[in-house]
PDB file of C-alpha atoms and ligand atoms in Angstrom:
ATOM      1  CA  MET B   1     -14.274 -24.075   2.294  1.00  0.00           C
ATOM      2  CA  VAL B   2     -11.377 -21.940   3.598  1.00  0.00           C
ATOM      3  CA  ALA B   3      -8.683 -21.351   1.051  1.00  0.00           C
ATOM      4  CA  ASP B   4      -5.177 -22.712   1.450  1.00  0.00           C
ATOM      5  CA  TYR B   5      -3.373 -19.412   1.825  1.00  0.00           C
ATOM      6  CA  LYS B   6      -0.375 -21.102   3.475  1.00  0.00           C
ATOM      7  CA  ARG B   7       0.261 -23.145   0.540  1.00  0.00           C
ATOM      8  CA  ARG B   8       0.258 -20.130  -1.892  1.00  0.00           C
ATOM      9  CA  TYR B   9       2.417 -18.366   0.313  1.00  0.00           C
ATOM     10  CA  GLU B  10       4.992 -21.181   0.406  1.00  0.00           C
ATOM     11  CA  GLU B  11       5.085 -21.153  -3.476  1.00  0.00           C
ATOM     12  CA  VAL B  12       5.527 -17.523  -3.526  1.00  0.00           C
ATOM     13  CA  MET B  13       8.301 -17.751  -0.908  1.00  0.00           C
ATOM     14  CA  ALA B  14       9.933 -20.548  -2.960  1.00  0.00           C
ATOM     15  CA  VAL B  15      10.180 -18.175  -6.073  1.00  0.00           C
ATOM     16  CA  ILE B  16      11.452 -15.315  -3.894  1.00  0.00           C
ATOM     17  CA  GLU B  17      14.151 -17.627  -2.387  1.00  0.00           C
ATOM     18  CA  ASP B  18      14.998 -18.930  -5.790  1.00  0.00           C
ATOM     19  CA  ARG B  19      15.323 -15.621  -7.537  1.00  0.00           C
ATOM     20  CA  ALA B  20      17.141 -14.030  -4.733  1.00  0.00           C
ATOM     21  CA  SER B  21      19.683 -16.929  -4.735  1.00  0.00           C
ATOM     22  CA  VAL B  22      20.173 -16.734  -8.460  1.00  0.00           C
ATOM     23  CA  SER B  23      21.041 -13.182  -8.208  1.00  0.00           C
ATOM     24  CA  GLY B  24      23.227 -13.339  -5.052  1.00  0.00           C
ATOM     25  CA  ARG B  25      20.728 -11.442  -3.037  1.00  0.00           C
ATOM     26  CA  ASP B  26      19.638 -11.883   0.664  1.00  0.00           C
ATOM     27  CA  ILE B  27      16.038 -12.470   1.153  1.00  0.00           C
ATOM     28  CA  SER B  28      15.948 -10.160   4.167  1.00  0.00           C
ATOM     29  CA  GLU B  29      16.255  -7.345   1.664  1.00  0.00           C
ATOM     30  CA  ILE B  30      13.001  -8.246   0.041  1.00  0.00           C
ATOM     31  CA  SER B  31       9.514  -7.409   1.586  1.00  0.00           C
ATOM     32  CA  LEU B  32       6.427  -9.291   0.538  1.00  0.00           C
ATOM     33  CA  MET B  33       3.324  -7.117   0.332  1.00  0.00           C
ATOM     34  CA  VAL B  34      -0.200  -8.513  -0.184  1.00  0.00           C
ATOM     35  CA  VAL B  35      -2.305  -6.364  -2.544  1.00  0.00           C
ATOM     36  CA  THR B  36      -5.820  -6.785  -1.134  1.00  0.00           C
ATOM     37  CA  LYS B  37      -8.048  -4.893  -3.623  1.00  0.00           C
ATOM     38  CA  ASN B  38     -11.265  -6.577  -4.556  1.00  0.00           C
ATOM     39  CA  HIS B  39     -10.900  -9.128  -1.681  1.00  0.00           C
ATOM     40  CA  SER B  40     -13.170  -9.068   1.397  1.00  0.00           C
ATOM     41  CA  LEU B  41     -11.890  -8.358   4.926  1.00  0.00           C
ATOM     42  CA  ASP B  42     -12.754 -11.836   5.938  1.00  0.00           C
ATOM     43  CA  GLU B  43     -10.431 -13.368   3.106  1.00  0.00           C
ATOM     44  CA  ILE B  44      -7.721 -10.941   3.961  1.00  0.00           C
ATOM     45  CA  THR B  45      -7.989 -11.766   7.781  1.00  0.00           C
ATOM     46  CA  GLU B  46      -7.899 -15.347   7.201  1.00  0.00           C
ATOM     47  CA  MET B  47      -4.786 -15.070   4.773  1.00  0.00           C
ATOM     48  CA  SER B  48      -3.009 -12.974   7.160  1.00  0.00           C
ATOM     49  CA  ARG B  49      -3.623 -15.504  10.050  1.00  0.00           C
ATOM     50  CA  GLN B  50      -2.461 -18.438   7.967  1.00  0.00           C
ATOM     51  CA  THR B  51       0.764 -16.885   6.551  1.00  0.00           C
ATOM     52  CA  GLY B  52       1.662 -14.194   9.304  1.00  0.00           C
ATOM     53  CA  LEU B  53       1.822 -11.465   6.362  1.00  0.00           C
ATOM     54  CA  THR B  54       0.990  -8.059   7.756  1.00  0.00           C
ATOM     55  CA  LEU B  55       2.224  -5.637   4.993  1.00  0.00           C
ATOM     56  CA  LEU B  56      -0.966  -4.880   2.869  1.00  0.00           C
ATOM     57  CA  GLY B  57      -1.542  -2.750  -0.112  1.00  0.00           C
ATOM     58  CA  GLU B  58      -4.839  -1.176  -1.548  1.00  0.00           C
ATOM     59  CA  ASN B  59      -5.314   0.830  -4.636  1.00  0.00           C
ATOM     60  CA  ARG B  60      -8.269   3.110  -3.587  1.00  0.00           C
ATOM     61  CA  VAL B  61      -8.843   5.076  -0.564  1.00  0.00           C
ATOM     62  CA  GLN B  62     -12.749   4.441  -0.620  1.00  0.00           C
ATOM     63  CA  GLU B  63     -12.328   0.582  -0.788  1.00  0.00           C
ATOM     64  CA  ALA B  64      -9.410   0.684   1.785  1.00  0.00           C
ATOM     65  CA  GLU B  65     -11.059   2.703   4.501  1.00  0.00           C
ATOM     66  CA  PRO B  66     -13.740   0.352   5.654  1.00  0.00           C
ATOM     67  CA  LYS B  67     -11.336  -2.644   5.636  1.00  0.00           C
ATOM     68  CA  ILE B  68      -8.562  -0.792   7.578  1.00  0.00           C
ATOM     69  CA  LEU B  69     -11.131   0.780  10.030  1.00  0.00           C
ATOM     70  CA  SER B  70     -13.035  -2.616  10.831  1.00  0.00           C
ATOM     71  CA  TRP B  71      -9.869  -4.679  11.102  1.00  0.00           C
ATOM     72  CA  LYS B  72     -10.282  -6.958  14.128  1.00  0.00           C
ATOM     73  CA  ASP B  73      -7.387  -9.142  14.271  1.00  0.00           C
ATOM     74  CA  SER B  74      -4.968  -8.875  17.168  1.00  0.00           C
ATOM     75  CA  ILE B  75      -2.001  -8.057  14.841  1.00  0.00           C
ATOM     76  CA  THR B  76      -2.243  -4.731  13.398  1.00  0.00           C
ATOM     77  CA  PRO B  77      -1.086  -4.551   9.764  1.00  0.00           C
ATOM     78  CA  GLU B  78       0.838  -1.929   7.940  1.00  0.00           C
ATOM     79  CA  TRP B  79      -1.130  -0.520   4.940  1.00  0.00           C
ATOM     80  CA  HIS B  80       0.334   1.154   1.946  1.00  0.00           C
ATOM     81  CA  LEU B  81      -1.591   2.969  -0.964  1.00  0.00           C
ATOM     82  CA  VAL B  82      -0.406   1.554  -4.143  1.00  0.00           C
ATOM     83  CA  GLY B  83      -2.982   3.224  -6.547  1.00  0.00           C
ATOM     84  CA  HIS B  84      -3.374   6.650  -7.941  1.00  0.00           C
ATOM     85  CA  LEU B  85      -4.411   9.269  -5.254  1.00  0.00           C
ATOM     86  CA  GLN B  86      -6.641  12.110  -6.196  1.00  0.00           C
ATOM     87  CA  ARG B  87      -5.823  15.127  -4.281  1.00  0.00           C
ATOM     88  CA  ASN B  88      -9.190  15.423  -2.659  1.00  0.00           C
ATOM     89  CA  LYS B  89      -8.610  12.034  -0.953  1.00  0.00           C
ATOM     90  CA  ALA B  90      -5.317  13.037   0.401  1.00  0.00           C
ATOM     91  CA  ARG B  91      -6.498  13.814   3.894  1.00  0.00           C
ATOM     92  CA  LYS B  92      -8.142  10.477   4.300  1.00  0.00           C
ATOM     93  CA  ALA B  93      -5.295   8.602   2.927  1.00  0.00           C
ATOM     94  CA  LEU B  94      -2.874  10.279   5.452  1.00  0.00           C
ATOM     95  CA  GLU B  95      -5.234   8.908   7.895  1.00  0.00           C
ATOM     96  CA  ILE B  96      -5.295   5.402   6.939  1.00  0.00           C
ATOM     97  CA  PHE B  97      -1.946   4.459   5.207  1.00  0.00           C
ATOM     98  CA  SER B  98       1.527   4.673   6.594  1.00  0.00           C
ATOM     99  CA  MET B  99       3.038   4.906   3.042  1.00  0.00           C
ATOM    100  CA  ILE B 100       1.824   6.405  -0.269  1.00  0.00           C
ATOM    101  CA  GLN B 101       3.613   4.422  -2.950  1.00  0.00           C
ATOM    102  CA  SER B 102       2.142   6.495  -5.791  1.00  0.00           C
ATOM    103  CA  LEU B 103       3.300  10.054  -5.457  1.00  0.00           C
ATOM    104  CA  ASP B 104       3.186  11.118  -9.003  1.00  0.00           C
ATOM    105  CA  SER B 105       3.011  14.981  -9.095  1.00  0.00           C
ATOM    106  CA  LYS B 106       4.371  18.107  -7.502  1.00  0.00           C
ATOM    107  CA  ARG B 107       0.853  19.241  -6.783  1.00  0.00           C
ATOM    108  CA  LEU B 108       0.044  15.977  -4.836  1.00  0.00           C
ATOM    109  CA  ALA B 109       3.319  16.314  -2.824  1.00  0.00           C
ATOM    110  CA  ASP B 110       2.381  19.958  -2.042  1.00  0.00           C
ATOM    111  CA  THR B 111      -1.216  18.790  -0.928  1.00  0.00           C
ATOM    112  CA  LEU B 112       0.197  15.960   1.229  1.00  0.00           C
ATOM    113  CA  GLN B 113       2.909  18.362   2.741  1.00  0.00           C
ATOM    114  CA  ARG B 114       0.267  21.056   3.713  1.00  0.00           C
ATOM    115  CA  ILE B 115      -2.038  18.343   5.463  1.00  0.00           C
ATOM    116  CA  CYS B 116       0.990  16.857   7.166  1.00  0.00           C
ATOM    117  CA  HIS B 117       2.143  20.290   8.357  1.00  0.00           C
ATOM    118  CA  GLU B 118      -1.255  21.103   9.561  1.00  0.00           C
ATOM    119  CA  LYS B 119      -1.713  17.905  11.463  1.00  0.00           C
ATOM    120  CA  GLU B 120       1.839  17.711  12.683  1.00  0.00           C
ATOM    121  CA  ILE B 121       2.373  14.266  11.196  1.00  0.00           C
ATOM    122  CA  SER B 122       4.654  12.949   8.551  1.00  0.00           C
ATOM    123  CA  THR B 123       4.210  10.178   5.942  1.00  0.00           C
ATOM    124  CA  GLU B 124       6.494   7.969   4.003  1.00  0.00           C
ATOM    125  CA  VAL B 125       6.305   8.194   0.261  1.00  0.00           C
ATOM    126  CA  LEU B 126       7.519   6.446  -2.864  1.00  0.00           C
ATOM    127  CA  ILE B 127       7.614   8.224  -6.207  1.00  0.00           C
ATOM    128  CA  GLU B 128       5.730   6.183  -8.881  1.00  0.00           C
ATOM    129  CA  ILE B 129       7.516   6.148 -12.349  1.00  0.00           C
ATOM    130  CA  ASN B 130       5.966   5.094 -15.557  1.00  0.00           C
ATOM    131  CA  THR B 131       8.864   3.011 -16.742  1.00  0.00           C
ATOM    132  CA  SER B 132       7.075   1.217 -19.585  1.00  0.00           C
ATOM    133  CA  GLY B 133       5.798   4.489 -21.252  1.00  0.00           C
ATOM    134  CA  GLU B 134       2.475   2.834 -21.404  1.00  0.00           C
ATOM    135  CA  GLU B 135      -0.366   5.399 -21.848  1.00  0.00           C
ATOM    136  CA  SER B 136      -2.736   3.843 -19.426  1.00  0.00           C
ATOM    137  CA  LYS B 137      -0.106   3.770 -16.513  1.00  0.00           C
ATOM    138  CA  HIS B 138       0.159   6.389 -13.803  1.00  0.00           C
ATOM    139  CA  GLY B 139       3.348   7.655 -12.694  1.00  0.00           C
ATOM    140  CA  VAL B 140       6.060  10.396 -13.646  1.00  0.00           C
ATOM    141  CA  ALA B 141       8.120   9.978 -16.725  1.00  0.00           C
ATOM    142  CA  PRO B 142      11.657   8.958 -15.991  1.00  0.00           C
ATOM    143  CA  GLU B 143      12.956  12.056 -17.387  1.00  0.00           C
ATOM    144  CA  GLU B 144      10.916  14.181 -14.890  1.00  0.00           C
ATOM    145  CA  THR B 145      11.803  12.252 -11.780  1.00  0.00           C
ATOM    146  CA  ALA B 146      14.795  14.306 -10.639  1.00  0.00           C
ATOM    147  CA  VAL B 147      12.795  17.510 -10.621  1.00  0.00           C
ATOM    148  CA  LEU B 148      10.103  15.931  -8.515  1.00  0.00           C
ATOM    149  CA  VAL B 149      12.661  14.449  -6.118  1.00  0.00           C
ATOM    150  CA  LYS B 150      14.339  17.820  -5.694  1.00  0.00           C
ATOM    151  CA  HIS B 151      11.015  19.395  -4.981  1.00  0.00           C
ATOM    152  CA  VAL B 152       9.959  16.912  -2.228  1.00  0.00           C
ATOM    153  CA  LEU B 153      13.463  17.288  -0.742  1.00  0.00           C
ATOM    154  CA  SER B 154      13.473  20.984  -0.758  1.00  0.00           C
ATOM    155  CA  GLU B 155       9.812  21.817  -0.153  1.00  0.00           C
ATOM    156  CA  CYS B 156       8.132  18.775   1.641  1.00  0.00           C
ATOM    157  CA  PRO B 157      10.083  18.308   4.972  1.00  0.00           C
ATOM    158  CA  ASP B 158       7.185  16.029   6.146  1.00  0.00           C
ATOM    159  CA  LEU B 159       7.358  13.629   3.381  1.00  0.00           C
ATOM    160  CA  GLU B 160       9.886  10.937   3.955  1.00  0.00           C
ATOM    161  CA  LEU B 161      11.081   9.938   0.554  1.00  0.00           C
ATOM    162  CA  LYS B 162      12.056   6.240   0.724  1.00  0.00           C
ATOM    163  CA  GLY B 163      12.378   5.160  -2.968  1.00  0.00           C
ATOM    164  CA  MET B 164      10.588   4.537  -6.018  1.00  0.00           C
ATOM    165  CA  MET B 165       7.662   2.259  -7.412  1.00  0.00           C
ATOM    166  CA  THR B 166       6.656   1.129 -10.823  1.00  0.00           C
ATOM    167  CA  VAL B 167       4.124  -1.224 -12.608  1.00  0.00           C
ATOM    168  CA  GLY B 168       5.956  -3.336 -15.084  1.00  0.00           C
ATOM    169  CA  PRO B 169       4.503  -3.348 -18.622  1.00  0.00           C
ATOM    170  CA  LEU B 170       1.510  -5.644 -19.110  1.00  0.00           C
ATOM    171  CA  LYS B 171       2.167  -6.365 -22.753  1.00  0.00           C
ATOM    172  CA  ALA B 172       5.926  -7.289 -23.015  1.00  0.00           C
ATOM    173  CA  ASP B 173       7.941 -10.479 -22.807  1.00  0.00           C
ATOM    174  CA  GLU B 174      10.650 -11.223 -20.171  1.00  0.00           C
ATOM    175  CA  LYS B 175      13.187  -8.947 -21.998  1.00  0.00           C
ATOM    176  CA  GLY B 176      10.708  -5.958 -22.034  1.00  0.00           C
ATOM    177  CA  VAL B 177       9.605  -6.433 -18.418  1.00  0.00           C
ATOM    178  CA  ARG B 178      13.209  -6.565 -17.052  1.00  0.00           C
ATOM    179  CA  LYS B 179      14.199  -3.584 -19.046  1.00  0.00           C
ATOM    180  CA  SER B 180      11.433  -1.795 -17.224  1.00  0.00           C
ATOM    181  CA  PHE B 181      12.498  -2.955 -13.799  1.00  0.00           C
ATOM    182  CA  ALA B 182      16.196  -2.334 -14.550  1.00  0.00           C
ATOM    183  CA  SER B 183      15.515   1.198 -15.734  1.00  0.00           C
ATOM    184  CA  LEU B 184      13.840   1.904 -12.386  1.00  0.00           C
ATOM    185  CA  ARG B 185      16.904   0.550 -10.443  1.00  0.00           C
ATOM    186  CA  GLU B 186      19.255   2.605 -12.611  1.00  0.00           C
ATOM    187  CA  LEU B 187      17.280   5.880 -12.209  1.00  0.00           C
ATOM    188  CA  ARG B 188      17.172   5.385  -8.410  1.00  0.00           C
ATOM    189  CA  ASP B 189      20.932   4.700  -8.407  1.00  0.00           C
ATOM    190  CA  ARG B 190      21.612   7.809 -10.470  1.00  0.00           C
ATOM    191  CA  ILE B 191      19.268  10.155  -8.421  1.00  0.00           C
ATOM    192  CA  SER B 192      20.528   8.912  -5.048  1.00  0.00           C
ATOM    193  CA  SER B 193      23.996   9.542  -5.920  1.00  0.00           C
ATOM    194  CA  GLU B 194      23.317  13.059  -7.569  1.00  0.00           C
ATOM    195  CA  GLN B 195      21.280  14.143  -4.499  1.00  0.00           C
ATOM    196  CA  LYS B 196      23.431  12.261  -1.997  1.00  0.00           C
ATOM    197  CA  ILE B 197      20.419  10.507  -0.405  1.00  0.00           C
ATOM    198  CA  SER B 198      19.508   6.840   0.285  1.00  0.00           C
ATOM    199  CA  LEU B 199      16.591   5.646  -1.688  1.00  0.00           C
ATOM    200  CA  PRO B 200      16.372   2.118  -0.457  1.00  0.00           C
ATOM    201  CA  VAL B 201      13.027   0.989  -1.556  1.00  0.00           C
ATOM    202  CA  LEU B 202      12.313  -0.348  -5.078  1.00  0.00           C
ATOM    203  CA  SER B 203       8.838  -1.534  -5.196  1.00  0.00           C
ATOM    204  CA  MET B 204       8.326  -3.390  -8.148  1.00  0.00           C
ATOM    205  CA  GLY B 205       7.022  -6.862  -9.203  1.00  0.00           C
ATOM    206  CA  MET B 206       3.488  -8.426  -9.134  1.00  0.00           C
ATOM    207  CA  THR B 207       2.116 -11.899  -9.455  1.00  0.00           C
ATOM    208  CA  GLY B 208       3.124 -12.191 -13.275  1.00  0.00           C
ATOM    209  CA  ASP B 209       6.458 -10.642 -12.864  1.00  0.00           C
ATOM    210  CA  PHE B 210       7.901 -10.676  -9.479  1.00  0.00           C
ATOM    211  CA  GLY B 211      10.627 -13.254 -10.109  1.00  0.00           C
ATOM    212  CA  TRP B 212      12.139 -10.964 -12.720  1.00  0.00           C
ATOM    213  CA  ALA B 213      11.708  -7.970 -10.426  1.00  0.00           C
ATOM    214  CA  ILE B 214      13.803  -9.632  -7.744  1.00  0.00           C
ATOM    215  CA  GLU B 215      16.661 -10.338 -10.102  1.00  0.00           C
ATOM    216  CA  GLU B 216      16.512  -6.741 -11.121  1.00  0.00           C
ATOM    217  CA  GLY B 217      16.763  -5.444  -7.552  1.00  0.00           C
ATOM    218  CA  SER B 218      13.184  -5.125  -6.176  1.00  0.00           C
ATOM    219  CA  THR B 219      12.987  -4.711  -2.368  1.00  0.00           C
ATOM    220  CA  LEU B 220       9.256  -4.875  -2.191  1.00  0.00           C
ATOM    221  CA  VAL B 221       7.038  -7.114  -4.300  1.00  0.00           C
ATOM    222  CA  ARG B 222       3.318  -6.506  -4.416  1.00  0.00           C
ATOM    223  CA  ILE B 223       1.308  -9.756  -4.843  1.00  0.00           C
ATOM    224  CA  GLY B 224      -2.428  -9.932  -5.180  1.00  0.00           C
ATOM    225  CA  THR B 225      -3.625 -12.853  -7.169  1.00  0.00           C
ATOM    226  CA  GLY B 226      -0.777 -15.198  -6.439  1.00  0.00           C
ATOM    227  CA  LEU B 227      -1.643 -14.975  -2.628  1.00  0.00           C
ATOM    228  CA  LEU B 228      -5.378 -14.244  -2.476  1.00  0.00           C
ATOM    229  CA  GLY B 229      -6.630 -15.803  -5.777  1.00  0.00           C
ATOM    230  CA  GLU B 230      -8.531 -14.229  -8.659  1.00  0.00           C
ATOM    231  CA  ARG B 231     -10.092 -10.948  -7.962  1.00  0.00           C
ATOM    232  CA  GLN B 232     -14.065 -11.024  -8.339  1.00  0.00           C
ATOM    233  CA  TYR B 233     -15.488  -7.991 -10.173  1.00  0.00           C
TER     234      TYR B 233
HETATM  235  C1  PLP D   1      -3.439  -5.112  -8.306  1.00  0.00           C
HETATM  236  C2  PLP D   1      -2.046  -4.504  -8.130  1.00  0.00           C
HETATM  237  C3  PLP D   1      -1.048  -5.357  -7.713  1.00  0.00           C
HETATM  238  C4  PLP D   1      -1.240  -6.859  -7.524  1.00  0.00           C
HETATM  239  O1  PLP D   1      -1.358  -7.443  -8.774  1.00  0.00           O
HETATM  240  P1  PLP D   1      -1.548  -9.077  -8.928  1.00  0.00           P
HETATM  241  O2  PLP D   1      -1.274  -9.191 -10.504  1.00  0.00           O
HETATM  242  O3  PLP D   1      -2.780  -9.492  -8.715  1.00  0.00           O
HETATM  243  O4  PLP D   1      -0.426  -9.693  -8.167  1.00  0.00           O
HETATM  244  C5  PLP D   1       0.235  -4.720  -7.461  1.00  0.00           C
HETATM  245  N1  PLP D   1       0.509  -3.591  -7.701  1.00  0.00           N
HETATM  246  C6  PLP D   1      -0.380  -2.559  -8.008  1.00  0.00           C
HETATM  247  C7  PLP D   1       0.008  -1.167  -8.127  1.00  0.00           C
HETATM  248  C8  PLP D   1      -1.772  -3.177  -8.388  1.00  0.00           C
HETATM  249  O5  PLP D   1      -2.702  -2.221  -8.764  1.00  0.00           O
END
């Protein structure tokens, strides 16, 4: 039986519209990404056909590569990396993703810059921030973010810094989750005004918390389970 992705899409869109309207925001500011990890190419293709969604995210280079290279549908999706990137996978990542949402160190920035320069390409990046302080989380600490932003701006001309990304706390109530998202927005506001740059993208919110993320200013929600169903491991 083919899953009813359209119905799930409509449910997700209803939440996006509701939360946007509650917080006085225009839904045109909010992008909906489908996180496709642990789902097959057939499922992803069917979901995209039913919903028209073409902004897709993967966590790991090895898992993403065969999906991206064997994509057959006529509409070409835009793929972002949303998981931690090891430097020895940076070259491959630059071949298959249009945005790296998980830039989390100076060394990774330097590696990406060196490869971009060599290949005469550029890439869009978001800096991933660990806003919850959870040890298991990737991302730079909030207080280290300004240094990394300055480094990217001054030393990495082929990295187009578009904004920031975070994964909300897994074990927190509404208040705790919203505090984490609000802190990303405040950090973005402060750094963009200090550096006099625009950082329009705030990538935050997943299936369990995207409504709150929108109320806290998210411009890109990353939904896996809510659109594709439970992941099979
Ligand atoms: C898996 C994942 C998501 C999607 O998670 P769901 O809870 O299934 O919506 C979003 N962002 C990142 C970084 C992820 O790893």
